[in-house]
Amino acid sequence: EDLIPPPTGNESDDSYQLLPLEDISREWAMWKELVDGGEFAGQSSGPDKGIRDDWWHAGWIPFAANGAGDSICLDLNPAKGGRVGQVITMNHESSERRLLANSFAEWLADLAESLENRDSDE
């Protein structure tokens, strides 16, 4: 299985894998259950502008993961200044929530460019 570069572009970070639909559903349901159970009550994150300051939000759909609890998510419920469909990071240990792209199409284009650059460096 091909791994996609980490969102930071730093090769020392864990790589991410695109999730099959079943895993997207399972991952989302696991986080939703934790939130509904009060696991993150009172916790907020340190998001980039346009991302909610929740620890996790049901409007975040994880579509790629690194196997260590971190995800790249489609944000369907952004904060003021954000865009529906923006692509964000969700780190399970850190409050950091980064904006990776304004849309899934933009994220795919950035990914393609990153993969092309990686292939030309080899």
Tab-separated table of N, CA and C in Angstrom:
chain	number	residue	atom	x	y	z
A	1	GLU	N	0.841	-1.180	0.000
A	1	GLU	CA	0.000	0.000	0.000
A	1	GLU	C	0.888	1.245	0.000
A	2	ASP	N	0.511	2.197	-0.827
A	2	ASP	CA	1.276	3.432	-0.900
A	2	ASP	C	0.913	4.339	0.264
A	3	LEU	N	1.914	4.935	0.843
A	3	LEU	CA	1.706	5.889	1.926
A	3	LEU	C	1.775	7.284	1.351
A	4	ILE	N	0.954	8.161	1.871
A	4	ILE	CA	1.023	9.548	1.447
A	4	ILE	C	1.944	10.293	2.398
A	5	PRO	N	2.576	11.343	1.922
A	5	PRO	CA	3.485	12.087	2.798
A	5	PRO	C	2.740	12.659	4.000
A	6	PRO	N	3.429	12.822	5.106
A	6	PRO	CA	2.793	13.435	6.274
A	6	PRO	C	2.407	14.873	5.970
A	7	PRO	N	1.440	15.413	6.705
A	7	PRO	CA	0.971	16.763	6.412
A	7	PRO	C	2.031	17.835	6.589
A	8	THR	N	3.068	17.557	7.370
A	8	THR	CA	4.101	18.564	7.576
A	8	THR	C	5.118	18.565	6.443
A	9	GLY	N	5.128	17.500	5.650
A	9	GLY	CA	6.140	17.363	4.614
A	9	GLY	C	7.454	16.879	5.179
A	10	ASN	N	7.499	16.650	6.488
A	10	ASN	CA	8.716	16.204	7.157
A	10	ASN	C	8.776	14.679	7.092
A	11	GLU	N	9.762	14.145	6.406
A	11	GLU	CA	9.851	12.700	6.208
A	11	GLU	C	10.057	11.928	7.510
A	12	SER	N	10.458	12.584	8.591
A	12	SER	CA	10.662	11.876	9.849
A	12	SER	C	9.326	11.604	10.545
A	13	ASP	N	8.266	12.309	10.143
A	13	ASP	CA	6.949	12.073	10.713
A	13	ASP	C	6.383	10.767	10.165
A	14	ASP	N	5.378	10.239	10.865
A	14	ASP	CA	4.688	9.069	10.350
A	14	ASP	C	3.995	9.427	9.044
A	15	SER	N	3.987	8.480	8.117
A	15	SER	CA	3.244	8.676	6.886
A	15	SER	C	1.785	8.319	7.125
A	16	TYR	N	0.939	8.804	6.267
A	16	TYR	CA	-0.494	8.591	6.373
A	16	TYR	C	-0.962	7.674	5.254
A	17	GLN	N	-2.010	6.911	5.536
A	17	GLN	CA	-2.644	6.070	4.540
A	17	GLN	C	-4.063	6.550	4.328
A	18	LEU	N	-4.491	6.554	3.063
A	18	LEU	CA	-5.895	6.827	2.793
A	18	LEU	C	-6.711	5.675	3.373
A	19	LEU	N	-7.828	6.004	3.982
A	19	LEU	CA	-8.654	4.990	4.641
A	19	LEU	C	-9.743	4.472	3.701
A	20	PRO	N	-9.975	3.164	3.713
A	20	PRO	CA	-11.149	2.632	3.012
A	20	PRO	C	-12.418	3.170	3.669
A	21	LEU	N	-13.530	3.181	2.941
A	21	LEU	CA	-14.780	3.732	3.476
A	21	LEU	C	-15.172	3.110	4.802
A	22	GLU	N	-15.014	1.804	4.935
A	22	GLU	CA	-15.372	1.127	6.193
A	22	GLU	C	-14.546	1.673	7.367
A	23	ASP	N	-13.265	1.932	7.124
A	23	ASP	CA	-12.402	2.470	8.175
A	23	ASP	C	-12.728	3.928	8.488
A	24	ILE	N	-13.132	4.686	7.476
A	24	ILE	CA	-13.564	6.067	7.708
A	24	ILE	C	-14.753	6.059	8.666
A	25	SER	N	-15.714	5.209	8.383
A	25	SER	CA	-16.909	5.102	9.229
A	25	SER	C	-16.550	4.646	10.638
A	26	ARG	N	-15.684	3.660	10.743
A	26	ARG	CA	-15.287	3.125	12.059
A	26	ARG	C	-14.528	4.188	12.867
A	27	GLU	N	-13.602	4.867	12.233
A	27	GLU	CA	-12.804	5.901	12.905
A	27	GLU	C	-13.707	7.031	13.396
A	28	TRP	N	-14.611	7.495	12.522
A	28	TRP	CA	-15.528	8.568	12.891
A	28	TRP	C	-16.396	8.138	14.075
A	29	ALA	N	-16.941	6.918	14.014
A	29	ALA	CA	-17.821	6.423	15.075
A	29	ALA	C	-17.078	6.311	16.409
A	30	MET	N	-15.812	5.897	16.368
A	30	MET	CA	-15.021	5.786	17.598
A	30	MET	C	-14.855	7.167	18.255
A	31	TRP	N	-14.490	8.169	17.456
A	31	TRP	CA	-14.328	9.521	18.003
A	31	TRP	C	-15.662	10.073	18.499
A	32	LYS	N	-16.734	9.838	17.751
A	32	LYS	CA	-18.065	10.316	18.148
A	32	LYS	C	-18.475	9.705	19.485
A	33	GLU	N	-18.214	8.425	19.664
A	33	GLU	CA	-18.540	7.761	20.924
A	33	GLU	C	-17.757	8.371	22.084
A	34	LEU	N	-16.489	8.666	21.857
A	34	LEU	CA	-15.676	9.296	22.912
A	34	LEU	C	-16.225	10.671	23.287
A	35	VAL	N	-16.571	11.466	22.282
A	35	VAL	CA	-17.114	12.802	22.542
A	35	VAL	C	-18.452	12.698	23.265
A	36	ASP	N	-19.337	11.837	22.763
A	36	ASP	CA	-20.653	11.685	23.386
A	36	ASP	C	-20.543	11.183	24.824
A	37	GLY	N	-19.495	10.423	25.125
A	37	GLY	CA	-19.274	9.916	26.474
A	37	GLY	C	-18.599	10.921	27.398
A	38	GLY	N	-18.309	12.131	26.885
A	38	GLY	CA	-17.717	13.182	27.706
A	38	GLY	C	-16.210	13.096	27.856
A	39	GLU	N	-15.572	12.271	27.037
A	39	GLU	CA	-14.126	12.069	27.134
A	39	GLU	C	-13.328	13.371	27.032
A	40	PHE	N	-13.803	14.305	26.222
A	40	PHE	CA	-13.047	15.540	25.998
A	40	PHE	C	-13.749	16.769	26.551
A	41	ALA	N	-14.667	16.560	27.470
A	41	ALA	CA	-15.424	17.674	28.050
A	41	ALA	C	-14.461	18.711	28.631
A	42	GLY	N	-14.658	19.938	28.233
A	42	GLY	CA	-13.834	21.020	28.742
A	42	GLY	C	-12.499	21.175	28.047
A	43	GLN	N	-12.159	20.279	27.126
A	43	GLN	CA	-10.892	20.399	26.402
A	43	GLN	C	-11.117	21.148	25.098
A	44	SER	N	-10.187	22.002	24.781
A	44	SER	CA	-10.249	22.705	23.501
A	44	SER	C	-8.918	22.514	22.799
A	45	SER	N	-8.896	22.913	21.556
A	45	SER	CA	-7.669	22.763	20.782
A	45	SER	C	-7.111	24.129	20.436
A	46	GLY	N	-5.955	24.140	19.817
A	46	GLY	CA	-5.323	25.373	19.359
A	46	GLY	C	-5.317	25.397	17.847
A	47	PRO	N	-6.497	25.641	17.252
A	47	PRO	CA	-6.616	25.493	15.809
A	47	PRO	C	-6.132	26.697	15.012
A	48	ASP	N	-5.818	26.426	13.744
A	48	ASP	CA	-5.605	27.502	12.787
A	48	ASP	C	-6.933	28.223	12.594
A	49	LYS	N	-6.877	29.434	12.056
A	49	LYS	CA	-8.083	30.225	11.800
A	49	LYS	C	-9.034	29.438	10.900
A	50	GLY	N	-10.307	29.454	11.256
A	50	GLY	CA	-11.333	28.803	10.452
A	50	GLY	C	-11.626	27.374	10.869
A	51	ILE	N	-10.912	26.870	11.893
A	51	ILE	CA	-11.141	25.524	12.409
A	51	ILE	C	-11.712	25.658	13.819
A	52	ARG	N	-12.732	24.880	14.114
A	52	ARG	CA	-13.326	24.903	15.455
A	52	ARG	C	-12.263	24.577	16.506
A	53	ASP	N	-12.457	25.112	17.711
A	53	ASP	CA	-11.491	24.849	18.779
A	53	ASP	C	-11.877	23.639	19.622
A	54	ASP	N	-12.737	22.773	19.085
A	54	ASP	CA	-13.081	21.525	19.756
A	54	ASP	C	-11.877	20.592	19.733
A	55	TRP	N	-11.839	19.652	20.692
A	55	TRP	CA	-10.801	18.626	20.634
A	55	TRP	C	-11.065	17.736	19.424
A	56	TRP	N	-12.325	17.385	19.240
A	56	TRP	CA	-12.777	16.667	18.048
A	56	TRP	C	-14.216	17.062	17.803
A	57	HIS	N	-14.634	17.102	16.553
A	57	HIS	CA	-15.990	17.501	16.194
A	57	HIS	C	-16.575	16.490	15.218
A	58	ALA	N	-17.865	16.195	15.366
A	58	ALA	CA	-18.531	15.222	14.508
A	58	ALA	C	-18.545	15.650	13.038
A	59	GLY	N	-18.291	16.911	12.775
A	59	GLY	CA	-18.212	17.405	11.404
A	59	GLY	C	-16.857	17.168	10.753
A	60	TRP	N	-15.946	16.539	11.482
A	60	TRP	CA	-14.624	16.219	10.928
A	60	TRP	C	-14.638	14.766	10.476
A	61	ILE	N	-14.430	14.531	9.203
A	61	ILE	CA	-14.486	13.185	8.640
A	61	ILE	C	-13.053	12.734	8.330
A	62	PRO	N	-12.529	11.783	9.102
A	62	PRO	CA	-11.152	11.323	8.887
A	62	PRO	C	-11.067	10.470	7.619
A	63	PHE	N	-10.206	10.867	6.678
A	63	PHE	CA	-10.071	10.088	5.450
A	63	PHE	C	-8.661	9.539	5.255
A	64	ALA	N	-7.746	9.941	6.114
A	64	ALA	CA	-6.379	9.403	6.097
A	64	ALA	C	-5.898	9.360	7.540
A	65	ALA	N	-5.076	8.354	7.860
A	65	ALA	CA	-4.593	8.202	9.232
A	65	ALA	C	-3.172	7.654	9.207
A	66	ASN	N	-2.459	7.880	10.317
A	66	ASN	CA	-1.077	7.402	10.405
A	66	ASN	C	-0.943	6.152	11.261
A	67	GLY	N	-2.053	5.620	11.753
A	67	GLY	CA	-2.015	4.416	12.573
A	67	GLY	C	-1.661	4.674	14.026
A	68	ALA	N	-1.375	5.926	14.352
A	68	ALA	CA	-1.004	6.290	15.722
A	68	ALA	C	-2.064	7.174	16.375
A	69	GLY	N	-3.239	7.273	15.751
A	69	GLY	CA	-4.314	8.074	16.326
A	69	GLY	C	-4.467	9.452	15.730
A	70	ASP	N	-3.663	9.778	14.734
A	70	ASP	CA	-3.737	11.083	14.092
A	70	ASP	C	-4.401	10.934	12.729
A	71	SER	N	-5.167	11.953	12.338
A	71	SER	CA	-5.933	11.874	11.099
A	71	SER	C	-5.811	13.148	10.283
A	72	ILE	N	-6.098	12.987	9.004
A	72	ILE	CA	-6.349	14.112	8.112
A	72	ILE	C	-7.845	14.049	7.845
A	73	CYS	N	-8.535	15.171	8.067
A	73	CYS	CA	-9.996	15.172	8.033
A	73	CYS	C	-10.548	16.186	7.047
A	74	LEU	N	-11.705	15.843	6.515
A	74	LEU	CA	-12.513	16.771	5.760
A	74	LEU	C	-13.375	17.493	6.788
A	75	ASP	N	-13.320	18.799	6.821
A	75	ASP	CA	-14.044	19.596	7.819
A	75	ASP	C	-15.361	20.081	7.224
A	76	LEU	N	-16.445	19.464	7.657
A	76	LEU	CA	-17.763	19.822	7.143
A	76	LEU	C	-18.486	20.836	8.013
A	77	ASN	N	-17.854	21.271	9.105
A	77	ASN	CA	-18.472	22.234	10.004
A	77	ASN	C	-17.404	23.181	10.545
A	78	PRO	N	-16.844	24.021	9.671
A	78	PRO	CA	-15.748	24.898	10.098
A	78	PRO	C	-16.217	26.046	10.988
A	79	ALA	N	-15.253	26.662	11.614
A	79	ALA	CA	-15.517	27.867	12.395
A	79	ALA	C	-15.636	29.050	11.435
A	80	LYS	N	-16.014	30.190	11.979
A	80	LYS	CA	-16.098	31.419	11.182
A	80	LYS	C	-14.748	31.661	10.506
A	81	GLY	N	-14.791	31.974	9.232
A	81	GLY	CA	-13.571	32.208	8.480
A	81	GLY	C	-13.056	30.963	7.777
A	82	GLY	N	-13.635	29.807	8.098
A	82	GLY	CA	-13.238	28.566	7.438
A	82	GLY	C	-14.153	28.265	6.265
A	83	ARG	N	-13.857	27.183	5.555
A	83	ARG	CA	-14.656	26.785	4.401
A	83	ARG	C	-15.140	25.352	4.583
A	84	VAL	N	-16.401	25.113	4.309
A	84	VAL	CA	-16.918	23.744	4.327
A	84	VAL	C	-16.117	22.940	3.315
A	85	GLY	N	-15.593	21.803	3.754
A	85	GLY	CA	-14.793	20.953	2.877
A	85	GLY	C	-13.298	21.198	2.972
A	86	GLN	N	-12.883	22.105	3.850
A	86	GLN	CA	-11.447	22.309	4.024
A	86	GLN	C	-10.829	21.048	4.622
A	87	VAL	N	-9.531	20.892	4.419
A	87	VAL	CA	-8.821	19.711	4.900
A	87	VAL	C	-7.945	20.125	6.070
A	88	ILE	N	-8.091	19.388	7.196
A	88	ILE	CA	-7.409	19.753	8.435
A	88	ILE	C	-6.718	18.538	9.054
A	89	THR	N	-5.825	18.806	9.988
A	89	THR	CA	-5.199	17.737	10.758
A	89	THR	C	-5.930	17.583	12.082
A	90	MET	N	-5.887	16.372	12.617
A	90	MET	CA	-6.414	16.084	13.947
A	90	MET	C	-5.380	15.203	14.641
A	91	ASN	N	-4.700	15.767	15.616
A	91	ASN	CA	-3.678	15.041	16.364
A	91	ASN	C	-4.276	14.629	17.700
A	92	HIS	N	-4.205	13.353	18.022
A	92	HIS	CA	-4.870	12.857	19.231
A	92	HIS	C	-4.162	13.261	20.520
A	93	GLU	N	-2.877	13.591	20.472
A	93	GLU	CA	-2.129	13.954	21.686
A	93	GLU	C	-1.893	15.450	21.839
A	94	SER	N	-2.015	16.168	20.745
A	94	SER	CA	-1.703	17.588	20.742
A	94	SER	C	-2.958	18.388	20.422
A	95	SER	N	-3.005	19.601	20.885
A	95	SER	CA	-4.142	20.469	20.593
A	95	SER	C	-4.020	21.125	19.216
A	96	GLU	N	-2.920	20.882	18.530
A	96	GLU	CA	-2.708	21.491	17.211
A	96	GLU	C	-3.733	20.970	16.202
A	97	ARG	N	-4.394	21.882	15.515
A	97	ARG	CA	-5.313	21.572	14.426
A	97	ARG	C	-4.923	22.490	13.278
A	98	ARG	N	-4.301	21.908	12.247
A	98	ARG	CA	-3.767	22.728	11.152
A	98	ARG	C	-4.640	22.649	9.907
A	99	LEU	N	-4.728	23.763	9.214
A	99	LEU	CA	-5.395	23.813	7.917
A	99	LEU	C	-4.388	23.378	6.863
A	100	LEU	N	-4.703	22.306	6.132
A	100	LEU	CA	-3.813	21.816	5.084
A	100	LEU	C	-4.196	22.349	3.714
A	101	ALA	N	-5.498	22.514	3.470
A	101	ALA	CA	-5.971	22.988	2.168
A	101	ALA	C	-7.391	23.516	2.321
A	102	ASN	N	-7.772	24.402	1.410
A	102	ASN	CA	-9.111	24.986	1.451
A	102	ASN	C	-10.187	24.056	0.905
A	103	SER	N	-9.767	22.981	0.222
A	103	SER	CA	-10.721	22.024	-0.333
A	103	SER	C	-10.019	20.688	-0.535
A	104	PHE	N	-10.815	19.638	-0.733
A	104	PHE	CA	-10.252	18.323	-1.009
A	104	PHE	C	-9.504	18.338	-2.341
A	105	ALA	N	-10.060	19.043	-3.329
A	105	ALA	CA	-9.394	19.145	-4.637
A	105	ALA	C	-8.030	19.807	-4.498
A	106	GLU	N	-7.945	20.863	-3.703
A	106	GLU	CA	-6.663	21.545	-3.482
A	106	GLU	C	-5.687	20.610	-2.764
A	107	TRP	N	-6.189	19.857	-1.783
A	107	TRP	CA	-5.339	18.921	-1.054
A	107	TRP	C	-4.795	17.851	-1.993
A	108	LEU	N	-5.665	17.314	-2.883
A	108	LEU	CA	-5.216	16.301	-3.847
A	108	LEU	C	-4.152	16.866	-4.783
A	109	ALA	N	-4.334	18.089	-5.238
A	109	ALA	CA	-3.344	18.718	-6.116
A	109	ALA	C	-2.011	18.883	-5.383
A	110	ASP	N	-2.061	19.308	-4.116
A	110	ASP	CA	-0.837	19.442	-3.317
A	110	ASP	C	-0.173	18.086	-3.114
A	111	LEU	N	-0.989	17.052	-2.872
A	111	LEU	CA	-0.463	15.702	-2.692
A	111	LEU	C	0.218	15.226	-3.970
A	112	ALA	N	-0.428	15.419	-5.111
A	112	ALA	CA	0.148	14.999	-6.389
A	112	ALA	C	1.492	15.687	-6.628
A	113	GLU	N	1.555	16.988	-6.353
A	113	GLU	CA	2.807	17.732	-6.524
A	113	GLU	C	3.886	17.200	-5.589
A	114	SER	N	3.512	16.915	-4.349
A	114	SER	CA	4.462	16.387	-3.372
A	114	SER	C	5.002	15.033	-3.828
A	115	LEU	N	4.110	14.167	-4.334
A	115	LEU	CA	4.541	12.847	-4.804
A	115	LEU	C	5.431	12.961	-6.039
A	116	GLU	N	5.099	13.882	-6.950
A	116	GLU	CA	5.928	14.092	-8.127
A	116	GLU	C	7.318	14.583	-7.727
A	117	ASN	N	7.379	15.498	-6.788
A	117	ASN	CA	8.678	16.021	-6.329
A	117	ASN	C	9.481	14.938	-5.641
A	118	ARG	N	8.814	14.086	-4.861
A	118	ARG	CA	9.494	13.003	-4.186
A	118	ARG	C	10.069	12.014	-5.200
A	119	ASP	N	9.283	11.688	-6.229
A	119	ASP	CA	9.747	10.762	-7.257
A	119	ASP	C	10.910	11.332	-8.052
A	120	SER	N	10.904	12.645	-8.306
A	120	SER	CA	11.998	13.235	-9.073
A	120	SER	C	13.274	13.368	-8.256
A	121	ASP	N	13.150	13.340	-6.928
A	121	ASP	CA	14.333	13.411	-6.046
A	121	ASP	C	15.044	12.070	-5.926
A	122	GLU	N	14.355	10.985	-6.274
A	122	GLU	CA	14.939	9.647	-6.101
A	122	GLU	C	15.820	9.269	-7.261
